[in-house]
PDB file of C-alpha atoms and ligand atoms in Angstrom:
ATOM      1  CA  MET B 296      27.874 -56.403 214.582  1.00  0.00           C
ATOM      2  CA  SER B 297      27.305 -58.949 217.368  1.00  0.00           C
ATOM      3  CA  GLN B 298      26.011 -57.565 220.652  1.00  0.00           C
ATOM      4  CA  ILE B 299      27.954 -60.138 222.645  1.00  0.00           C
ATOM      5  CA  LYS B 300      31.659 -61.080 222.486  1.00  0.00           C
ATOM      6  CA  SER B 301      31.597 -64.073 224.854  1.00  0.00           C
ATOM      7  CA  LYS B 302      29.458 -65.598 227.595  1.00  0.00           C
ATOM      8  CA  GLU B 303      32.313 -65.084 230.052  1.00  0.00           C
ATOM      9  CA  ARG B 304      32.413 -61.340 229.362  1.00  0.00           C
ATOM     10  CA  VAL B 305      28.647 -61.074 229.815  1.00  0.00           C
ATOM     11  CA  ALA B 306      28.875 -62.912 233.137  1.00  0.00           C
ATOM     12  CA  GLU B 307      31.954 -61.051 234.390  1.00  0.00           C
ATOM     13  CA  ARG B 308      31.276 -57.482 233.242  1.00  0.00           C
ATOM     14  CA  GLY B 309      27.684 -57.418 231.988  1.00  0.00           C
ATOM     15  CA  GLU B 310      29.020 -56.736 228.510  1.00  0.00           C
ATOM     16  CA  VAL B 311      26.132 -56.566 226.026  1.00  0.00           C
ATOM     17  CA  PHE B 312      26.453 -53.921 223.329  1.00  0.00           C
ATOM     18  CA  THR B 313      23.513 -51.750 222.274  1.00  0.00           C
ATOM     19  CA  ALA B 314      22.370 -52.174 218.646  1.00  0.00           C
ATOM     20  CA  GLU B 315      22.573 -49.199 216.287  1.00  0.00           C
ATOM     21  CA  ARG B 316      18.810 -48.920 215.957  1.00  0.00           C
ATOM     22  CA  GLU B 317      18.310 -48.555 219.720  1.00  0.00           C
ATOM     23  CA  VAL B 318      21.248 -46.172 219.990  1.00  0.00           C
ATOM     24  CA  ASN B 319      19.720 -43.885 217.378  1.00  0.00           C
ATOM     25  CA  ALA B 320      16.240 -44.108 218.860  1.00  0.00           C
ATOM     26  CA  MET B 321      17.672 -42.972 222.216  1.00  0.00           C
ATOM     27  CA  LEU B 322      19.731 -40.199 220.662  1.00  0.00           C
ATOM     28  CA  ASP B 323      16.648 -38.948 218.841  1.00  0.00           C
ATOM     29  CA  LEU B 324      15.274 -38.069 222.285  1.00  0.00           C
ATOM     30  CA  VAL B 325      18.093 -35.529 222.680  1.00  0.00           C
ATOM     31  CA  ALA B 326      18.489 -34.787 218.973  1.00  0.00           C
ATOM     32  CA  ASN B 327      19.273 -31.081 219.360  1.00  0.00           C
ATOM     33  CA  GLU B 328      22.015 -31.721 221.897  1.00  0.00           C
ATOM     34  CA  CYS B 329      23.632 -34.112 219.410  1.00  0.00           C
ATOM     35  CA  LEU B 330      24.000 -31.270 216.906  1.00  0.00           C
ATOM     36  CA  ARG B 331      25.840 -28.799 219.127  1.00  0.00           C
ATOM     37  CA  PRO B 332      29.609 -29.331 218.975  1.00  0.00           C
ATOM     38  CA  ASP B 333      30.104 -28.254 222.602  1.00  0.00           C
ATOM     39  CA  SER B 334      27.280 -30.235 224.165  1.00  0.00           C
ATOM     40  CA  ARG B 335      29.009 -32.727 226.474  1.00  0.00           C
ATOM     41  CA  PHE B 336      28.197 -36.419 226.812  1.00  0.00           C
ATOM     42  CA  LEU B 337      29.628 -38.855 229.364  1.00  0.00           C
ATOM     43  CA  GLU B 338      29.084 -42.582 229.040  1.00  0.00           C
ATOM     44  CA  PRO B 339      30.305 -44.274 232.239  1.00  0.00           C
ATOM     45  CA  ALA B 340      30.342 -47.811 230.743  1.00  0.00           C
ATOM     46  CA  CYS B 341      31.031 -46.908 227.127  1.00  0.00           C
ATOM     47  CA  GLY B 342      32.085 -50.330 225.833  1.00  0.00           C
ATOM     48  CA  ASP B 343      33.522 -49.919 222.346  1.00  0.00           C
ATOM     49  CA  GLY B 344      31.709 -46.631 221.863  1.00  0.00           C
ATOM     50  CA  ASN B 345      28.361 -47.311 220.196  1.00  0.00           C
ATOM     51  CA  PHE B 346      26.730 -44.218 221.667  1.00  0.00           C
ATOM     52  CA  LEU B 347      29.747 -41.924 221.482  1.00  0.00           C
ATOM     53  CA  SER B 348      30.405 -42.869 217.823  1.00  0.00           C
ATOM     54  CA  ALA B 349      26.818 -42.163 216.835  1.00  0.00           C
ATOM     55  CA  ILE B 350      26.844 -38.805 218.656  1.00  0.00           C
ATOM     56  CA  LEU B 351      30.123 -37.857 216.983  1.00  0.00           C
ATOM     57  CA  LYS B 352      28.700 -38.698 213.538  1.00  0.00           C
ATOM     58  CA  ARG B 353      25.680 -36.501 214.192  1.00  0.00           C
ATOM     59  CA  LYS B 354      27.795 -33.584 215.402  1.00  0.00           C
ATOM     60  CA  LEU B 355      30.206 -33.802 212.464  1.00  0.00           C
ATOM     61  CA  THR B 356      27.413 -34.055 209.903  1.00  0.00           C
ATOM     62  CA  GLU B 357      25.934 -30.869 211.314  1.00  0.00           C
ATOM     63  CA  LEU B 358      29.315 -29.118 211.296  1.00  0.00           C
ATOM     64  CA  ARG B 359      29.856 -30.086 207.686  1.00  0.00           C
ATOM     65  CA  ARG B 360      26.489 -28.608 206.773  1.00  0.00           C
ATOM     66  CA  LYS B 361      27.157 -25.444 208.743  1.00  0.00           C
ATOM     67  CA  TYR B 362      30.750 -24.817 207.656  1.00  0.00           C
ATOM     68  CA  LYS B 363      30.513 -26.041 204.067  1.00  0.00           C
ATOM     69  CA  LYS B 364      32.579 -23.121 202.843  1.00  0.00           C
ATOM     70  CA  SER B 365      34.961 -22.693 205.735  1.00  0.00           C
ATOM     71  CA  PRO B 366      37.370 -25.577 206.400  1.00  0.00           C
ATOM     72  CA  ARG B 367      39.138 -23.509 209.068  1.00  0.00           C
ATOM     73  CA  ASP B 368      35.978 -23.042 211.157  1.00  0.00           C
ATOM     74  CA  TYR B 369      35.060 -26.668 210.549  1.00  0.00           C
ATOM     75  CA  GLU B 370      38.457 -27.789 211.889  1.00  0.00           C
ATOM     76  CA  LYS B 371      38.164 -25.741 215.073  1.00  0.00           C
ATOM     77  CA  GLN B 372      34.621 -26.851 215.791  1.00  0.00           C
ATOM     78  CA  ALA B 373      35.475 -30.480 214.982  1.00  0.00           C
ATOM     79  CA  ILE B 374      38.111 -30.302 217.743  1.00  0.00           C
ATOM     80  CA  VAL B 375      35.471 -28.881 220.101  1.00  0.00           C
ATOM     81  CA  ALA B 376      33.143 -31.741 219.124  1.00  0.00           C
ATOM     82  CA  ILE B 377      35.674 -34.462 219.861  1.00  0.00           C
ATOM     83  CA  GLY B 378      36.491 -32.754 223.163  1.00  0.00           C
ATOM     84  CA  SER B 379      32.840 -32.962 224.205  1.00  0.00           C
ATOM     85  CA  LEU B 380      32.694 -36.776 224.333  1.00  0.00           C
ATOM     86  CA  TYR B 381      33.731 -38.685 227.455  1.00  0.00           C
ATOM     87  CA  GLY B 382      33.754 -42.390 228.168  1.00  0.00           C
ATOM     88  CA  VAL B 383      34.914 -44.797 230.873  1.00  0.00           C
ATOM     89  CA  ASP B 384      35.186 -48.556 230.554  1.00  0.00           C
ATOM     90  CA  ILE B 385      36.816 -51.134 232.766  1.00  0.00           C
ATOM     91  CA  MET B 386      37.898 -53.385 229.874  1.00  0.00           C
ATOM     92  CA  ASN B 387      41.118 -52.213 228.256  1.00  0.00           C
ATOM     93  CA  ASP B 388      40.316 -53.710 224.838  1.00  0.00           C
ATOM     94  CA  ASN B 389      36.980 -51.884 224.714  1.00  0.00           C
ATOM     95  CA  VAL B 390      38.699 -48.604 225.514  1.00  0.00           C
ATOM     96  CA  GLU B 391      41.240 -49.137 222.726  1.00  0.00           C
ATOM     97  CA  VAL B 392      38.523 -49.961 220.170  1.00  0.00           C
ATOM     98  CA  CYS B 393      36.424 -47.004 221.318  1.00  0.00           C
ATOM     99  CA  ARG B 394      39.350 -44.590 220.898  1.00  0.00           C
ATOM    100  CA  GLU B 395      40.212 -45.996 217.456  1.00  0.00           C
ATOM    101  CA  ARG B 396      36.610 -45.814 216.335  1.00  0.00           C
ATOM    102  CA  LEU B 397      36.187 -42.208 217.404  1.00  0.00           C
ATOM    103  CA  PHE B 398      39.431 -41.181 215.760  1.00  0.00           C
ATOM    104  CA  GLY B 399      38.532 -43.094 212.571  1.00  0.00           C
ATOM    105  CA  ILE B 400      35.196 -41.303 212.273  1.00  0.00           C
ATOM    106  CA  TRP B 401      36.713 -37.941 213.141  1.00  0.00           C
ATOM    107  CA  ASP B 402      39.653 -38.293 210.753  1.00  0.00           C
ATOM    108  CA  ALA B 403      37.608 -39.540 207.789  1.00  0.00           C
ATOM    109  CA  GLU B 404      35.331 -36.500 208.061  1.00  0.00           C
ATOM    110  CA  TYR B 405      38.216 -34.114 208.681  1.00  0.00           C
ATOM    111  CA  THR B 406      40.168 -35.382 205.667  1.00  0.00           C
ATOM    112  CA  ALA B 407      37.114 -35.303 203.398  1.00  0.00           C
ATOM    113  CA  HIS B 408      36.135 -31.787 204.404  1.00  0.00           C
ATOM    114  CA  CYS B 409      39.428 -29.978 204.982  1.00  0.00           C
ATOM    115  CA  LYS B 410      41.324 -31.743 202.144  1.00  0.00           C
ATOM    116  CA  SER B 411      44.673 -30.010 201.546  1.00  0.00           C
ATOM    117  CA  GLU B 412      44.127 -27.775 204.599  1.00  0.00           C
ATOM    118  CA  ALA B 413      44.040 -30.784 206.902  1.00  0.00           C
ATOM    119  CA  SER B 414      47.173 -31.052 209.060  1.00  0.00           C
ATOM    120  CA  HIS B 415      49.087 -33.729 210.921  1.00  0.00           C
ATOM    121  CA  GLU B 416      49.216 -31.410 213.937  1.00  0.00           C
ATOM    122  CA  THR B 417      45.418 -31.145 214.194  1.00  0.00           C
ATOM    123  CA  ARG B 418      45.050 -34.920 213.843  1.00  0.00           C
ATOM    124  CA  GLU B 419      47.521 -35.330 216.730  1.00  0.00           C
ATOM    125  CA  ALA B 420      45.467 -32.847 218.783  1.00  0.00           C
ATOM    126  CA  ALA B 421      42.309 -34.892 218.143  1.00  0.00           C
ATOM    127  CA  LYS B 422      44.083 -38.130 219.124  1.00  0.00           C
ATOM    128  CA  PHE B 423      45.420 -36.570 222.308  1.00  0.00           C
ATOM    129  CA  ILE B 424      41.964 -35.361 223.334  1.00  0.00           C
ATOM    130  CA  ILE B 425      40.417 -38.772 222.616  1.00  0.00           C
ATOM    131  CA  ASN B 426      43.085 -40.510 224.694  1.00  0.00           C
ATOM    132  CA  ARG B 427      42.397 -38.192 227.614  1.00  0.00           C
ATOM    133  CA  ASN B 428      38.601 -38.356 227.348  1.00  0.00           C
ATOM    134  CA  ILE B 429      38.148 -42.113 226.894  1.00  0.00           C
ATOM    135  CA  ILE B 430      39.420 -43.608 230.098  1.00  0.00           C
ATOM    136  CA  ASN B 431      40.228 -47.142 231.184  1.00  0.00           C
ATOM    137  CA  GLY B 432      38.679 -46.976 234.605  1.00  0.00           C
ATOM    138  CA  ASN B 433      36.133 -48.253 237.072  1.00  0.00           C
ATOM    139  CA  ALA B 434      33.048 -46.041 237.028  1.00  0.00           C
ATOM    140  CA  LEU B 435      31.984 -47.343 240.448  1.00  0.00           C
ATOM    141  CA  THR B 436      35.203 -46.706 242.388  1.00  0.00           C
ATOM    142  CA  LEU B 437      36.127 -43.733 240.113  1.00  0.00           C
ATOM    143  CA  MET B 438      39.721 -45.011 239.837  1.00  0.00           C
ATOM    144  CA  CYS B 439      41.779 -45.856 236.744  1.00  0.00           C
ATOM    145  CA  VAL B 440      42.371 -49.591 236.321  1.00  0.00           C
ATOM    146  CA  ASP B 441      45.266 -51.791 235.176  1.00  0.00           C
ATOM    147  CA  ALA B 442      45.193 -54.253 232.264  1.00  0.00           C
ATOM    148  CA  ASP B 443      43.315 -56.778 234.437  1.00  0.00           C
ATOM    149  CA  GLY B 444      40.628 -54.288 235.401  1.00  0.00           C
ATOM    150  CA  ASN B 445      41.934 -53.825 238.954  1.00  0.00           C
ATOM    151  CA  ASP B 446      41.953 -50.366 240.500  1.00  0.00           C
ATOM    152  CA  THR B 447      45.238 -48.448 240.435  1.00  0.00           C
ATOM    153  CA  SER B 448      46.055 -45.570 242.787  1.00  0.00           C
ATOM    154  CA  ALA B 449      45.262 -43.005 240.052  1.00  0.00           C
ATOM    155  CA  PRO B 450      41.839 -41.344 240.158  1.00  0.00           C
ATOM    156  CA  ILE B 451      39.824 -40.873 236.965  1.00  0.00           C
ATOM    157  CA  VAL B 452      40.503 -37.316 235.766  1.00  0.00           C
ATOM    158  CA  PHE B 453      38.347 -35.515 233.213  1.00  0.00           C
ATOM    159  CA  SER B 454      39.550 -32.550 231.190  1.00  0.00           C
ATOM    160  CA  GLU B 455      37.092 -29.790 230.455  1.00  0.00           C
ATOM    161  CA  TRP B 456      37.951 -28.426 226.987  1.00  0.00           C
ATOM    162  CA  THR B 457      36.794 -24.860 226.293  1.00  0.00           C
ATOM    163  CA  LEU B 458      37.521 -22.822 223.196  1.00  0.00           C
ATOM    164  CA  ILE B 459      38.408 -19.267 224.215  1.00  0.00           C
ATOM    165  CA  GLY B 460      39.363 -16.179 222.228  1.00  0.00           C
ATOM    166  CA  GLY B 461      38.854 -17.762 218.831  1.00  0.00           C
ATOM    167  CA  THR B 462      41.719 -20.243 218.606  1.00  0.00           C
ATOM    168  CA  GLN B 463      42.864 -20.965 222.165  1.00  0.00           C
ATOM    169  CA  MET B 464      41.842 -24.165 223.883  1.00  0.00           C
ATOM    170  CA  GLN B 465      41.624 -24.194 227.665  1.00  0.00           C
ATOM    171  CA  ARG B 466      42.034 -27.561 229.362  1.00  0.00           C
ATOM    172  CA  SER B 467      40.962 -27.774 233.006  1.00  0.00           C
ATOM    173  CA  ASP B 468      41.407 -31.063 234.849  1.00  0.00           C
ATOM    174  CA  TYR B 469      39.187 -32.364 237.661  1.00  0.00           C
ATOM    175  CA  THR B 470      38.896 -35.736 239.333  1.00  0.00           C
ATOM    176  CA  MET B 471      35.648 -37.485 238.499  1.00  0.00           C
ATOM    177  CA  SER B 472      34.954 -38.045 242.194  1.00  0.00           C
ATOM    178  CA  ASP B 473      35.154 -34.318 242.959  1.00  0.00           C
ATOM    179  CA  LEU B 474      32.988 -33.421 239.979  1.00  0.00           C
ATOM    180  CA  LEU B 475      30.306 -35.817 241.156  1.00  0.00           C
ATOM    181  CA  LEU B 476      30.597 -34.735 244.787  1.00  0.00           C
ATOM    182  CA  TYR B 477      30.171 -31.023 244.068  1.00  0.00           C
ATOM    183  CA  ASN B 478      27.694 -31.503 241.284  1.00  0.00           C
ATOM    184  CA  ASP B 479      24.390 -32.474 242.846  1.00  0.00           C
ATOM    185  CA  SER B 480      22.503 -29.308 241.895  1.00  0.00           C
ATOM    186  CA  SER B 481      23.602 -28.988 238.283  1.00  0.00           C
ATOM    187  CA  GLU B 482      21.006 -31.039 236.426  1.00  0.00           C
ATOM    188  CA  GLY B 483      23.466 -33.606 235.173  1.00  0.00           C
ATOM    189  CA  ASN B 484      25.961 -31.183 233.674  1.00  0.00           C
ATOM    190  CA  LEU B 485      29.371 -32.525 234.668  1.00  0.00           C
ATOM    191  CA  PHE B 486      31.224 -29.201 234.501  1.00  0.00           C
ATOM    192  CA  ALA B 487      28.322 -26.966 235.508  1.00  0.00           C
ATOM    193  CA  LEU B 488      29.955 -25.454 238.590  1.00  0.00           C
ATOM    194  CA  THR B 489      30.962 -21.812 238.523  1.00  0.00           C
ATOM    195  CA  GLU B 490      34.686 -21.005 238.471  1.00  0.00           C
ATOM    196  CA  GLU B 491      34.409 -19.849 242.108  1.00  0.00           C
ATOM    197  CA  GLN B 492      32.725 -23.038 243.227  1.00  0.00           C
ATOM    198  CA  LYS B 493      35.355 -25.131 241.464  1.00  0.00           C
ATOM    199  CA  GLU B 494      38.258 -23.286 243.029  1.00  0.00           C
ATOM    200  CA  GLU B 495      36.646 -22.846 246.465  1.00  0.00           C
ATOM    201  CA  GLY B 496      35.852 -26.539 246.511  1.00  0.00           C
ATOM    202  CA  GLY B 497      39.534 -27.282 245.992  1.00  0.00           C
ATOM    203  CA  ILE B 498      38.672 -29.616 243.144  1.00  0.00           C
ATOM    204  CA  PHE B 499      40.569 -27.826 240.429  1.00  0.00           C
ATOM    205  CA  LEU B 500      43.709 -29.808 239.573  1.00  0.00           C
ATOM    206  CA  ARG B 501      45.498 -27.912 236.774  1.00  0.00           C
ATOM    207  CA  ARG B 502      44.887 -25.786 233.717  1.00  0.00           C
ATOM    208  CA  TYR B 503      46.617 -25.307 230.357  1.00  0.00           C
ATOM    209  CA  ILE B 504      45.804 -22.787 227.639  1.00  0.00           C
ATOM    210  CA  THR B 505      47.242 -23.398 224.148  1.00  0.00           C
ATOM    211  CA  HIS B 506      46.355 -23.122 220.495  1.00  0.00           C
ATOM    212  CA  TYR B 507      43.719 -25.764 219.766  1.00  0.00           C
ATOM    213  CA  LYS B 508      46.167 -27.513 217.427  1.00  0.00           C
ATOM    214  CA  LYS B 509      48.788 -27.792 220.148  1.00  0.00           C
ATOM    215  CA  VAL B 510      46.959 -29.335 223.093  1.00  0.00           C
ATOM    216  CA  GLN B 511      49.251 -32.368 222.797  1.00  0.00           C
ATOM    217  CA  ASP B 512      52.335 -30.251 223.528  1.00  0.00           C
ATOM    218  CA  TYR B 513      51.395 -29.542 227.169  1.00  0.00           C
ATOM    219  CA  GLY B 514      50.846 -31.970 230.050  1.00  0.00           C
ATOM    220  CA  GLU B 515      50.311 -35.691 229.650  1.00  0.00           C
TER     221      GLU B 515
HETATM  222  C1  LIG G 196      26.140 -53.477 228.801  1.00  0.00           C
HETATM  223  S1  LIG G 196      27.764 -53.045 228.172  1.00  0.00           S
HETATM  224  C2  LIG G 196      27.338 -51.539 227.381  1.00  0.00           C
HETATM  225  C3  LIG G 196      28.367 -51.005 226.425  1.00  0.00           C
HETATM  226  C4  LIG G 196      27.919 -49.747 225.668  1.00  0.00           C
HETATM  227  N1  LIG G 196      27.488 -48.723 226.588  1.00  0.00           N
HETATM  228  C5  LIG G 196      26.808 -50.045 224.707  1.00  0.00           C
HETATM  229  O1  LIG G 196      25.664 -49.663 225.007  1.00  0.00           O
HETATM  230  O2  LIG G 196      27.044 -50.640 223.662  1.00  0.00           O
HETATM  231  C6  LIG G 196      28.493 -52.618 229.691  1.00  0.00           C
HETATM  232  C7  LIG G 196      29.946 -52.144 229.635  1.00  0.00           C
HETATM  233  O3  LIG G 196      30.285 -51.769 230.967  1.00  0.00           O
HETATM  234  C8  LIG G 196      31.634 -52.093 231.232  1.00  0.00           C
HETATM  235  N2  LIG G 196      31.747 -52.147 232.684  1.00  0.00           N
HETATM  236  C9  LIG G 196      31.319 -53.109 233.554  1.00  0.00           C
HETATM  237  N3  LIG G 196      31.591 -52.746 234.815  1.00  0.00           N
HETATM  238  C10 LIG G 196      32.183 -51.514 234.753  1.00  0.00           C
HETATM  239  C11 LIG G 196      32.688 -50.611 235.733  1.00  0.00           C
HETATM  240  N4  LIG G 196      32.626 -50.878 237.037  1.00  0.00           N
HETATM  241  N5  LIG G 196      33.227 -49.450 235.301  1.00  0.00           N
HETATM  242  C12 LIG G 196      33.303 -49.138 233.993  1.00  0.00           C
HETATM  243  N6  LIG G 196      32.849 -49.972 233.015  1.00  0.00           N
HETATM  244  C13 LIG G 196      32.291 -51.134 233.388  1.00  0.00           C
HETATM  245  C14 LIG G 196      31.826 -53.394 230.482  1.00  0.00           C
HETATM  246  O4  LIG G 196      33.193 -53.612 230.184  1.00  0.00           O
HETATM  247  C15 LIG G 196      30.977 -53.166 229.221  1.00  0.00           C
HETATM  248  O5  LIG G 196      31.761 -52.645 228.172  1.00  0.00           O
END
């Protein structure tokens, strides 16, 4: 795949995509983190998702190895894995391609592994999570952008997805600006604050708890 779409895009947005070989060499530096389904990654200028796609492939390969005989556990953990990947890009077309790529990888693996146990509902849950996690926004101003890349009045909001009690998924929403502001002592972990810190800081926006297959039924 070409690393450049046009000279104009390079000049305007610094858009040069990273080649697969370099992506994998960099991911090898954090190889163990790429195996854990719940290890979170944020790419603040994700382009069409070269890093996030490669991380997702690694996580799903590991899940397939681990849950060879249990499609149900695979399904649950595959939802956790997709919920662990976050991206922001200012170019709307990149965001669309990134979302489609992630879903394509996720769905191909899900269908191959869960076969007749795969469900439409779980696919919709995965799509919903991807649409929330991959955001068309400006990573410098921390605001969502319109189709021309101009800031809107909506802040970038990240959802923290946490599997609780076996099958329940908790979604907690925070603005990116608050997470960064309150986050200076957490060694780069976006959601590393304690519950008390989050609520005391007033940065907690809303929370939903649902079955992991039904996250799409609550909130936008
Ligand atoms: C050098 S490319 C890297 C893409 C991808 N990370 C990769 O390695 O293949 C930079 C990306 O940053 C995006 N970008 C530029 N300014 C941005 C901003 N202020 N906020 C978010 N994304 C931005 C561009 O649209 C482009 O997709």
